[in-house]
Tab-separated table of C-alpha atoms in Angstrom:
chain	number	residue	atom	x	y	z
J	1246	UNK	CA	0.021	0.022	0.016
J	1247	UNK	CA	2.845	2.408	0.748
J	1248	UNK	CA	4.858	1.503	-2.330
J	1249	UNK	CA	2.140	1.446	-4.992
J	1250	UNK	CA	1.916	4.697	-6.900
J	1251	UNK	CA	-1.241	6.815	-6.409
J	1252	UNK	CA	-3.891	6.153	-9.100
J	1253	UNK	CA	-6.454	8.483	-10.575
J	1254	UNK	CA	-9.051	6.991	-8.241
J	1255	UNK	CA	-6.839	7.822	-5.256
J	1256	UNK	CA	-6.460	11.337	-6.387
J	1257	UNK	CA	-10.235	11.650	-6.953
J	1258	UNK	CA	-11.078	10.416	-3.514
J	1259	UNK	CA	-8.413	12.608	-1.930
J	1260	UNK	CA	-9.526	15.762	-3.932
J	1261	UNK	CA	-13.151	15.312	-3.203
J	1262	UNK	CA	-12.453	14.539	0.486
J	1263	UNK	CA	-10.374	17.715	0.791
J	1264	UNK	CA	-13.136	19.675	-0.804
J	1265	UNK	CA	-15.698	18.293	1.681
J	1266	UNK	CA	-13.428	19.075	4.649
J	1267	UNK	CA	-12.117	22.413	3.547
J	1268	UNK	CA	-15.047	24.055	1.601
J	1269	UNK	CA	-18.277	22.740	3.064
J	1270	UNK	CA	-21.338	24.350	1.643
J	1271	UNK	CA	-24.725	23.856	3.217
J	1272	UNK	CA	-26.440	24.955	-0.018
J	1273	UNK	CA	-24.533	22.618	-2.386
J	1274	UNK	CA	-24.644	19.756	0.010
J	1275	UNK	CA	-22.224	17.023	-1.306
J	1276	UNK	CA	-22.034	18.316	-4.842
J	1277	UNK	CA	-18.253	18.701	-5.422
J	1278	UNK	CA	-16.018	19.224	-8.369
J	1279	UNK	CA	-16.105	15.424	-8.714
J	1280	UNK	CA	-19.829	15.442	-9.072
J	1281	UNK	CA	-22.698	14.707	-6.706
J	1282	UNK	CA	-21.597	12.200	-4.077
J	1283	UNK	CA	-24.529	9.855	-3.781
J	1284	UNK	CA	-23.141	6.634	-2.310
J	1285	UNK	CA	-21.669	7.932	0.956
J	1286	UNK	CA	-19.165	10.441	2.035
J	1287	UNK	CA	-17.108	8.502	4.672
J	1288	UNK	CA	-14.524	7.136	2.239
J	1289	UNK	CA	-14.010	10.557	0.697
J	1290	UNK	CA	-13.598	12.136	4.076
J	1291	UNK	CA	-11.230	9.394	5.219
J	1292	UNK	CA	-9.010	9.760	2.128
J	1293	UNK	CA	-9.114	13.512	2.260
J	1294	UNK	CA	-8.341	13.939	5.941
J	1295	UNK	CA	-4.524	13.338	5.838
J	1296	UNK	CA	-4.150	15.888	3.005
J	1297	UNK	CA	-6.231	18.487	4.836
J	1298	UNK	CA	-4.198	17.940	8.028
J	1299	UNK	CA	-0.936	18.066	6.055
J	1300	UNK	CA	-1.932	21.255	4.396
J	1301	UNK	CA	-2.873	22.921	7.629
J	1302	UNK	CA	0.399	21.789	9.350
J	1303	UNK	CA	2.530	22.829	6.338
J	1304	UNK	CA	0.842	26.252	6.271
J	1305	UNK	CA	-0.105	25.895	2.641
J	1306	UNK	CA	-3.043	27.926	1.251
J	1307	UNK	CA	-6.334	26.173	0.751
J	1308	UNK	CA	-5.937	26.625	-2.985
J	1309	UNK	CA	-2.907	24.181	-3.001
J	1310	UNK	CA	-3.926	21.176	-5.191
J	1311	UNK	CA	-3.590	17.527	-4.274
J	1312	UNK	CA	-1.126	17.202	-7.220
J	1313	UNK	CA	0.998	20.011	-5.744
J	1314	UNK	CA	0.972	18.452	-2.321
J	1315	UNK	CA	2.024	14.925	-3.344
J	1316	UNK	CA	5.765	15.739	-2.999
J	1317	UNK	CA	5.462	17.611	0.309
J	1318	UNK	CA	3.732	14.858	2.194
J	1319	UNK	CA	6.186	12.071	2.945
J	1320	UNK	CA	3.913	9.232	3.863
J	1321	UNK	CA	0.807	10.425	2.010
J	1322	UNK	CA	0.412	7.109	0.004
J	1323	UNK	CA	0.229	5.266	3.244
J	1324	UNK	CA	-1.905	7.860	5.149
J	1325	UNK	CA	-4.323	8.051	2.252
J	1326	UNK	CA	-4.960	4.293	2.428
J	1327	UNK	CA	-4.632	3.808	6.246
J	1328	UNK	CA	-8.353	4.119	7.067
J	1329	UNK	CA	-9.167	1.361	4.551
J	1330	UNK	CA	-6.401	-0.778	5.861
J	1331	UNK	CA	-7.661	-0.369	9.406
J	1332	UNK	CA	-11.271	-1.222	8.322
J	1333	UNK	CA	-10.016	-4.280	6.629
J	1334	UNK	CA	-8.001	-5.411	9.637
J	1335	UNK	CA	-10.997	-4.801	11.919
J	1336	UNK	CA	-13.239	-6.703	9.678
J	1337	UNK	CA	-10.806	-9.576	9.547
J	1338	UNK	CA	-10.520	-9.615	13.427
J	1339	UNK	CA	-14.263	-9.590	13.787
J	1340	UNK	CA	-14.582	-12.472	11.265
J	1341	UNK	CA	-11.917	-14.450	13.120
J	1342	UNK	CA	-13.573	-13.768	16.538
J	1343	UNK	CA	-16.973	-14.996	15.415
J	1344	UNK	CA	-15.795	-18.056	13.506
J	1345	UNK	CA	-13.444	-18.999	16.391
J	1346	UNK	CA	-16.396	-18.932	18.769
J	1347	UNK	CA	-18.540	-20.957	16.435
J	1348	UNK	CA	-16.074	-23.566	15.005
J	1349	UNK	CA	-13.092	-23.509	17.330
J	1350	UNK	CA	-9.558	-22.352	16.692
J	1351	UNK	CA	-9.092	-24.303	13.472
J	1352	UNK	CA	-12.270	-22.772	11.951
J	1353	UNK	CA	-11.245	-19.301	13.032
J	1354	UNK	CA	-7.781	-19.516	11.565
J	1355	UNK	CA	-8.978	-21.084	8.262
J	1356	UNK	CA	-11.624	-18.286	7.896
J	1357	UNK	CA	-8.988	-15.660	8.641
J	1358	UNK	CA	-6.520	-17.197	6.112
J	1359	UNK	CA	-9.188	-17.314	3.356
J	1360	UNK	CA	-10.130	-13.690	4.209
J	1361	UNK	CA	-6.479	-12.408	4.200
J	1362	UNK	CA	-5.598	-13.912	0.926
J	1363	UNK	CA	-8.722	-13.095	-1.030
J	1364	UNK	CA	-7.729	-10.778	-3.901
J	1365	UNK	CA	-10.940	-8.730	-3.670
J	1366	UNK	CA	-10.351	-8.051	0.034
J	1367	UNK	CA	-6.659	-7.113	-0.495
J	1368	UNK	CA	-7.729	-4.780	-3.302
J	1369	UNK	CA	-10.490	-3.219	-1.184
J	1370	UNK	CA	-8.154	-2.684	1.770
J	1371	UNK	CA	-5.449	-0.920	-0.265
J	1372	UNK	CA	-7.510	1.536	-2.224
J	1373	UNK	CA	-9.953	4.198	-1.235
J	1374	UNK	CA	-13.497	2.856	-1.592
J	1375	UNK	CA	-16.769	2.755	0.259
J	1376	UNK	CA	-17.215	-0.955	0.120
J	1377	UNK	CA	-14.807	-2.063	2.826
J	1378	UNK	CA	-16.152	0.607	5.274
J	1379	UNK	CA	-19.697	-0.419	4.449
J	1380	UNK	CA	-18.813	-4.106	4.939
J	1381	UNK	CA	-17.219	-3.327	8.392
J	1382	UNK	CA	-20.253	-1.250	9.337
J	1383	UNK	CA	-22.741	-3.917	8.316
J	1384	UNK	CA	-20.883	-6.623	10.117
J	1385	UNK	CA	-20.709	-4.498	13.270
J	1386	UNK	CA	-24.378	-3.561	13.077
J	1387	UNK	CA	-25.560	-7.116	12.784
J	1388	UNK	CA	-23.252	-8.511	15.482
J	1389	UNK	CA	-24.272	-5.599	17.809
J	1390	UNK	CA	-27.930	-6.182	17.050
J	1391	UNK	CA	-27.614	-9.709	18.202
J	1392	UNK	CA	-25.940	-8.476	21.375
J	1393	UNK	CA	-28.745	-5.994	21.974
J	1394	UNK	CA	-31.369	-8.695	21.503
J	1395	UNK	CA	-29.595	-10.828	24.056
J	1396	UNK	CA	-29.291	-7.808	26.405
J	1397	UNK	CA	-33.000	-7.090	26.138
J	1398	UNK	CA	-33.666	-10.417	27.968
J	1399	UNK	CA	-31.419	-9.291	30.819
J	1400	UNK	CA	-31.288	-6.303	33.238
J	1401	UNK	CA	-32.017	-2.823	31.920
J	1402	UNK	CA	-28.492	-1.542	32.875
J	1403	UNK	CA	-26.950	-3.533	30.092
J	1404	UNK	CA	-29.332	-2.243	27.380
J	1405	UNK	CA	-27.986	1.300	27.076
J	1406	UNK	CA	-24.267	0.719	26.062
J	1407	UNK	CA	-25.245	-1.873	23.492
J	1408	UNK	CA	-27.947	0.368	22.011
J	1409	UNK	CA	-25.449	3.179	21.770
J	1410	UNK	CA	-23.018	0.912	19.986
J	1411	UNK	CA	-25.758	-0.255	17.624
J	1412	UNK	CA	-26.564	3.410	16.844
J	1413	UNK	CA	-22.903	4.091	16.115
J	1414	UNK	CA	-22.559	1.108	13.878
J	1415	UNK	CA	-25.657	2.039	11.884
J	1416	UNK	CA	-24.426	5.663	11.598
J	1417	UNK	CA	-21.018	4.356	10.390
J	1418	UNK	CA	-22.766	2.185	7.780
J	1419	UNK	CA	-24.970	5.075	6.660
J	1420	UNK	CA	-22.070	7.311	6.233
J	1421	UNK	CA	-20.189	4.694	4.247
J	1422	UNK	CA	-22.930	3.730	1.848
J	1423	UNK	CA	-26.705	4.397	2.015
J	1424	UNK	CA	-27.760	1.277	0.308
J	1425	UNK	CA	-25.624	-0.810	2.794
J	1426	UNK	CA	-27.438	1.077	5.574
J	1427	UNK	CA	-30.793	-0.003	4.247
J	1428	UNK	CA	-29.723	-3.589	3.942
J	1429	UNK	CA	-28.127	-3.378	7.448
J	1430	UNK	CA	-31.254	-2.020	8.927
J	1431	UNK	CA	-33.302	-4.858	7.489
J	1432	UNK	CA	-30.729	-7.494	8.735
J	1433	UNK	CA	-30.731	-5.839	12.145
J	1434	UNK	CA	-34.420	-5.937	12.575
J	1435	UNK	CA	-34.499	-9.554	11.280
J	1436	UNK	CA	-31.737	-10.772	13.550
J	1437	UNK	CA	-33.161	-8.979	16.551
J	1438	UNK	CA	-36.614	-10.499	15.990
J	1439	UNK	CA	-34.965	-13.991	15.459
J	1440	UNK	CA	-32.904	-13.803	18.718
J	1441	UNK	CA	-35.668	-12.253	20.778
C-alpha cells in the first residue's frame, strides 16, 4: 500500500475529500467538483483528511492542489490508504472472533486465512472505496444487534451501552454507503426478531 503509486481514483477520493473538509457548503450539499456524491461520504472524508491535516500543518493555502501536495507529504500514500487498511483489519479480526467462537480455533484460523488472501479483500483494503467501510459497518451492526437482542432479555442497565454501539454502527454504515445502511437495517431488525 505504501509502495504502490497513487492512481487516478486515489487522487479523486483525496481531492473530493479535501473539498468536503475544507469548503463545506450547506447549499451545495455533497456536490463537489467530482460530481454529486450519492453513495456515502465516509470514504471521501477518510481519504481527504490526511491531506487536509498536512496542508494545515505545512501552512499551505487552501488553493494548493492535491497534485502539488504529493511531493510535500512524505507518507501520503500510506496515510491516504490507512483508514481502509484499518477497516479491513478490523473486519478480519471480527470475522476471526466470530468463527473461532462458532467452530473453534481451526475454523477461526481457516476463515482468517481465506479472508486475508482473497484478492478482492486485499484490493478493497489498499485503495480508497466505500465498500470495505460499508462491509465493516454492516458486520458491526448485525453483530451488535444480536448483542442488543440478548441484552434485552437481561437487566436494563446492560441495554444502554449496546444500543449506543448499535446506533454508532448504523451511523457508520450510513456514512459509508446508503444502500448498505438500508440492507443493514433490514438485517438488524430480522436478527433482533430472530434472537428475541
